[in-house]
CSV table of C-alpha atoms in Angstrom, one decimal:
chain,number,residue,atom,x,y,z
A,168,MET,CA,93.1,54.6,32.4
A,169,LEU,CA,92.4,52.8,35.7
A,170,GLY,CA,94.5,55.0,37.6
A,171,HIS,CA,92.6,58.1,36.5
A,172,TRP,CA,89.3,56.5,37.5
A,173,PHE,CA,90.8,55.8,41.0
A,174,GLY,CA,91.8,59.3,41.3
A,175,LEU,CA,88.3,60.5,40.5
A,176,PHE,CA,87.0,58.3,43.2
A,177,LEU,CA,89.2,59.8,45.7
A,178,PHE,CA,88.0,63.2,44.7
A,179,PHE,CA,84.4,62.0,45.2
A,180,LEU,CA,85.4,60.9,48.8
A,181,GLN,CA,86.9,64.2,49.6
A,182,VAL,CA,84.0,66.2,48.4
A,183,CYS,CA,81.7,64.4,50.8
A,184,ILE,CA,83.0,66.4,53.7
A,185,GLY,CA,80.7,69.2,52.9
A,186,ALA,CA,79.9,71.7,50.2
A,187,GLN,CA,80.9,74.9,52.1
A,188,ASN,CA,84.6,73.9,52.0
A,189,LEU,CA,84.5,73.1,48.3
A,190,HIS,CA,84.5,74.8,45.0
A,191,PRO,CA,83.9,73.8,41.4
A,192,GLN,CA,87.0,72.3,39.8
A,193,ILE,CA,88.0,72.1,36.1
A,194,ALA,CA,87.5,68.6,34.5
A,195,ASN,CA,90.3,66.2,34.5
A,196,SER,CA,92.1,66.3,31.1
A,197,LYS,CA,91.7,62.7,30.7
A,198,PHE,CA,87.9,63.1,30.6
A,199,ALA,CA,87.8,66.4,28.7
A,200,THR,CA,90.6,67.0,26.3
A,201,ASN,CA,91.5,70.5,25.1
A,202,ASN,CA,89.9,72.2,28.2
A,203,PRO,CA,89.5,75.1,28.5
A,204,THR,CA,88.9,76.1,24.9
A,205,LEU,CA,88.6,79.5,23.3
A,206,THR,CA,84.9,79.8,24.5
A,207,THR,CA,84.3,76.9,26.7
A,208,ILE,CA,85.3,75.6,30.2
A,209,THR,CA,84.3,72.0,31.4
A,210,LEU,CA,83.8,71.4,35.1
A,211,GLU,CA,83.3,68.3,37.2
A,212,LYS,CA,79.6,68.3,38.6
A,213,PRO,CA,79.2,68.4,42.3
A,214,PHE,CA,79.2,64.4,42.8
A,215,CYS,CA,78.5,63.4,46.3
A,216,VAL,CA,78.6,67.0,47.6
A,217,PHE,CA,74.8,67.8,48.5
A,218,ASP,CA,73.4,64.4,49.2
A,219,GLY,CA,73.3,64.8,52.9
A,220,LEU,CA,71.4,67.9,52.7
A,221,MET,CA,68.5,66.8,50.8
A,222,SER,CA,65.2,65.7,52.4
A,223,LYS,CA,62.7,63.3,51.2
A,224,GLY,CA,59.6,64.7,49.4
A,225,ALA,CA,61.4,67.7,48.0
A,226,PHE,CA,62.7,68.2,44.5
A,227,TYR,CA,66.2,69.5,44.1
A,228,LYS,CA,68.3,71.1,41.3
A,229,VAL,CA,71.8,72.3,41.0
A,230,TYR,CA,72.3,75.8,39.8
A,231,LEU,CA,75.6,76.7,38.2
A,232,TYR,CA,76.6,80.4,38.3
A,233,ALA,CA,79.4,82.0,36.4
A,234,MET,CA,81.1,85.3,36.4
A,235,VAL,CA,84.1,87.1,35.0
A,236,ASP,CA,86.8,87.1,37.7
A,237,PRO,CA,86.4,90.5,39.5
A,238,ALA,CA,89.3,92.8,39.9
A,239,SER,CA,88.4,93.1,43.6
A,240,THR,CA,88.6,90.3,46.1
A,241,SER,CA,84.9,90.4,46.9
A,242,ARG,CA,82.6,87.5,45.6
A,243,PRO,CA,79.1,88.7,45.1
A,244,SER,CA,76.1,86.7,46.5
A,245,VAL,CA,73.9,84.7,44.3
A,246,ILE,CA,70.9,84.8,46.4
A,247,ASP,CA,68.7,87.5,47.7
A,248,ASN,CA,67.5,88.3,51.3
A,249,ALA,CA,64.9,85.5,51.2
A,250,SER,CA,67.6,82.9,50.2
A,251,LYS,CA,66.1,82.8,46.6
A,252,PRO,CA,68.6,82.1,43.9
A,253,LEU,CA,69.2,85.0,41.6
A,254,SER,CA,67.7,84.6,38.1
A,255,ALA,CA,70.3,86.9,36.3
A,256,THR,CA,71.1,86.0,32.7
A,257,PHE,CA,74.0,86.3,30.4
A,258,GLN,CA,72.5,89.2,28.6
A,259,GLN,CA,71.7,91.0,31.7
A,260,THR,CA,75.2,90.8,33.2
A,261,ASN,CA,77.0,91.6,29.9
A,262,GLY,CA,78.4,88.0,29.9
A,263,GLY,CA,79.3,88.0,33.5
A,264,GLN,CA,81.2,91.2,33.6
A,265,THR,CA,78.8,93.0,35.8
A,266,GLY,CA,77.8,90.2,38.1
A,267,PRO,CA,77.3,86.4,38.3
A,268,TYR,CA,74.6,84.9,35.9
A,269,ARG,CA,72.9,81.5,35.9
A,270,ALA,CA,74.8,79.4,33.2
A,271,ALA,CA,73.3,75.9,33.8
A,272,VAL,CA,70.6,74.0,35.7
A,273,PHE,CA,70.9,70.2,36.1
A,274,SER,CA,69.7,67.3,38.4
A,275,VAL,CA,71.8,66.3,41.5
A,276,PRO,CA,74.3,63.7,40.5
A,277,ASN,CA,73.5,60.4,41.9
A,278,CYS,CA,76.1,59.7,44.4
A,279,SER,CA,75.0,56.0,44.9
A,280,SER,CA,75.7,55.2,41.2
A,281,SER,CA,79.4,55.1,40.8
A,282,PRO,CA,80.9,55.5,37.4
A,283,LYS,CA,81.9,52.3,35.6
A,284,LEU,CA,85.0,51.9,33.5
A,285,SER,CA,83.5,49.6,31.2
A,286,ASP,CA,80.9,52.2,30.3
A,287,ALA,CA,83.5,54.9,29.6
A,288,VAL,CA,85.4,52.7,27.4
A,289,ASP,CA,82.3,51.8,25.4
A,290,GLU,CA,82.2,54.4,22.6
A,291,ALA,CA,78.4,54.1,22.3
A,292,ARG,CA,78.0,54.9,26.0
A,293,ALA,CA,81.0,57.3,26.7
A,294,THR,CA,79.2,60.5,25.7
A,295,GLY,CA,76.3,59.7,28.0
A,296,VAL,CA,78.6,58.6,31.0
A,297,LEU,CA,80.7,61.8,30.7
A,298,SER,CA,77.7,64.1,30.5
A,299,ASP,CA,76.6,62.6,33.9
A,300,TYR,CA,79.7,63.9,35.5
A,301,LEU,CA,80.7,66.9,33.5
A,302,VAL,CA,79.2,70.1,32.7
A,303,ARG,CA,80.4,72.4,29.8
A,304,VAL,CA,80.0,76.2,30.3
A,305,GLY,CA,79.6,78.0,27.0
A,306,ASN,CA,78.1,75.2,25.2
A,307,ASP,CA,75.0,76.8,23.6
A,308,THR,CA,75.9,78.6,20.3
A,309,ALA,CA,72.5,79.7,19.2
A,310,CYS,CA,70.4,80.5,22.4
A,311,LEU,CA,71.1,84.2,22.3
A,312,TYR,CA,69.7,84.7,18.7
A,313,ASP,CA,66.7,82.2,19.1
A,314,PRO,CA,63.7,84.1,20.2
A,315,ASN,CA,61.9,80.9,21.1
A,316,PHE,CA,64.5,79.4,23.1
A,317,VAL,CA,63.3,78.3,26.6
A,318,GLY,CA,65.6,77.5,29.4
A,319,VAL,CA,68.9,78.7,30.7
A,320,CYS,CA,71.1,80.3,28.0
A,321,ASN,CA,74.7,79.1,28.2
A,322,PRO,CA,76.3,81.1,25.6
A,323,PRO,CA,80.2,80.9,24.6
A,324,LEU,CA,82.5,82.6,26.8
A,325,SER,CA,85.0,85.3,25.9
A,326,GLN,CA,88.5,84.2,24.9
A,327,ASP,CA,91.4,84.9,27.0
A,328,THR,CA,89.2,85.7,30.0
A,329,ALA,CA,89.3,84.4,33.6
A,330,TYR,CA,86.1,83.1,35.1
A,331,ARG,CA,84.9,81.9,38.5
A,332,PHE,CA,82.1,79.5,39.2
A,333,LYS,CA,79.7,78.5,42.1
A,334,TYR,CA,77.2,75.7,42.5
A,335,LEU,CA,74.0,76.0,44.4
A,336,LEU,CA,71.7,73.3,45.8
A,337,VAL,CA,68.1,74.6,45.3
A,338,ASP,CA,64.8,73.2,46.7
A,339,THR,CA,62.7,73.9,43.4
A,340,THR,CA,59.5,73.3,45.6
A,341,ALA,CA,60.0,76.3,47.7
A,342,LEU,CA,62.6,77.9,45.3
A,343,ILE,CA,65.1,78.4,48.0
A,344,MET,CA,68.9,77.8,48.4
A,345,LYS,CA,69.7,74.9,50.6
A,346,ASP,CA,73.5,74.9,50.3
A,347,GLU,CA,76.3,76.3,48.2
A,348,THR,CA,79.9,75.8,47.4
A,349,LEU,CA,82.7,78.5,47.4
A,350,TRP,CA,83.5,80.3,44.3
A,351,SER,CA,86.0,78.6,42.2
A,352,ARG,CA,89.5,79.7,41.6
A,353,PRO,CA,89.9,81.6,38.3
A,354,ILE,CA,89.8,79.5,35.2
A,355,LYS,CA,90.9,81.2,32.1
A,356,THR,CA,89.9,80.5,28.4
A,357,GLN,CA,92.5,80.1,25.8
A,358,ASN,CA,93.6,82.9,23.5
A,359,VAL,CA,94.1,82.9,19.7
A,360,LYS,CA,97.9,83.0,18.9
A,361,GLN,CA,98.4,85.7,16.4
A,362,SER,CA,100.5,84.6,13.3
A,363,SER,CA,102.8,87.5,13.8
A,364,THR,CA,103.9,86.1,17.0
A,365,ILE,CA,104.8,82.5,15.7
A,366,ASP,CA,108.5,82.2,15.5
A,367,THR,CA,109.7,80.9,12.1
A,368,TRP,CA,113.5,81.6,12.5
A,369,PRO,CA,115.5,78.4,11.5
A,370,GLY,CA,117.6,79.0,14.7
A,371,ARG,CA,114.7,78.2,16.8
A,372,ARG,CA,114.3,74.7,14.9
A,373,SER,CA,116.0,71.5,16.0
A,374,GLY,CA,118.9,70.1,14.0
A,375,GLY,CA,116.8,67.1,13.2
A,376,MET,CA,113.9,69.0,12.0
A,377,ILE,CA,116.2,71.0,9.5
A,378,VAL,CA,117.7,67.7,8.1
A,379,ILE,CA,114.4,66.2,7.6
A,380,THR,CA,113.0,69.2,5.9
A,381,SER,CA,116.1,69.2,3.4
A,382,ILE,CA,115.6,65.7,2.7
A,383,LEU,CA,112.0,66.0,2.0
A,384,SER,CA,112.6,69.1,-0.1
A,385,ALA,CA,115.3,67.1,-2.3
A,386,LEU,CA,112.8,64.2,-2.7
A,387,MET,CA,110.1,66.6,-3.9
A,388,GLY,CA,112.5,68.0,-6.4
A,389,LEU,CA,113.4,64.6,-7.8
A,390,LEU,CA,109.7,63.7,-8.0
A,391,VAL,CA,109.1,66.7,-9.9
A,392,LEU,CA,111.8,66.1,-12.3
A,393,GLY,CA,110.7,62.5,-12.8
A,394,PHE,CA,107.2,63.6,-13.5
A,395,VAL,CA,108.5,66.1,-16.2
A,396,ALA,CA,110.7,63.6,-17.8
A,397,ALA,CA,107.6,61.3,-18.1
A,398,VAL,CA,105.5,63.8,-19.7
A,399,LEU,CA,108.2,64.6,-22.4
A,400,SER,CA,108.8,60.9,-23.1
A,401,ALA,CA,105.0,60.5,-23.7
A,402,VAL,CA,104.8,63.6,-25.9
A,403,MET,CA,107.9,63.1,-28.2
A,404,PRO,CA,106.8,59.6,-30.0
A,405,ALA,CA,103.5,61.2,-30.8
A,406,GLU,CA,105.2,64.2,-32.7
A,407,THR,CA,107.6,61.7,-34.5
A,408,SER,CA,104.8,59.6,-35.8
A,409,THR,CA,103.0,62.5,-37.2
A,410,GLU,CA,105.9,63.8,-39.2
A,411,THR,CA,106.5,60.3,-40.8
A,412,ARG,CA,102.9,60.0,-41.7
A,413,TYR,CA,103.2,63.4,-43.6
A,414,GLU,CA,106.3,62.4,-45.6
A,415,SER,CA,104.7,59.2,-46.8
A,416,GLN,CA,101.9,61.3,-48.2
A,417,ILE,CA,104.1,63.5,-50.2
A,418,THR,CA,106.1,60.6,-51.7
A,419,GLN,CA,103.0,59.1,-53.2
A,420,HIS,CA,102.4,62.3,-55.6
A,421,PRO,CA,105.2,61.5,-58.1
A,422,ILE,CA,104.1,58.0,-58.5
A,423,THR,CA,100.6,59.2,-59.5
A,424,ARG,CA,102.0,61.7,-62.1
A,425,VAL,CA,104.0,59.1,-63.8
A,426,GLN,CA,101.0,56.9,-64.4
A,427,GLU,CA,99.1,59.9,-65.9
A,428,THR,CA,101.8,60.7,-68.4
A,429,SER,CA,102.2,57.2,-69.7
A,430,ASP,CA,98.7,56.9,-70.9
A,431,PRO,CA,99.3,58.8,-74.2
A,432,GLU,CA,102.1,56.6,-75.3
A,433,ILE,CA,99.8,53.4,-75.3
């Protein structure tokens, strides 16, 4: 685990060379397991990327743009002629198919506050620590259907689809772009594996798996037989005791008749 943190620190040092030569990267699998998923992609935030470009007295935010990987090699711009960031939404771009949309807005990560291994190991603080360094695209499941939703809508992505991402440093006071990264490499969401494509032929299974399956099947059969035998042994004594009780009642009738016929002789 310590080695992974050391690798993350090296990444942070590398990104300090300038945002123009960098691009968003998918999160390390040690920090975001099962990534990408069918509808989400988790990225590393631009830690120590924009710090040298921020001036005092201004307020900055990081804008994350996403789009479906275009068939052409062109990468559309996310600012207008006045260097103002575009406000295109998920709905307006048909989920990023017709152009980039704003997927998230967050504060500039604090480069002076390095991640602490002790905080990440602590289960109570792990979620907060990871959210400071990771951003999950496709995390909002209800914003498309909530008429009262306020903010940037970040709906689930399409499965089996490649996306590209870009970070912008925005001066929110003047609402202008101060710096930007390159577009990321294509990152593809997972695809649902159809049941018809799952290979169930025994020849594709290892010999050990077949032996284990055979042993488990035999044990299951013995268990079923033992259960049936136990049920039968519990039922049979109950039937025998019922028949004995019935015969004893029948044998009492002749004794009663003898007593009745003997009365007249007295």
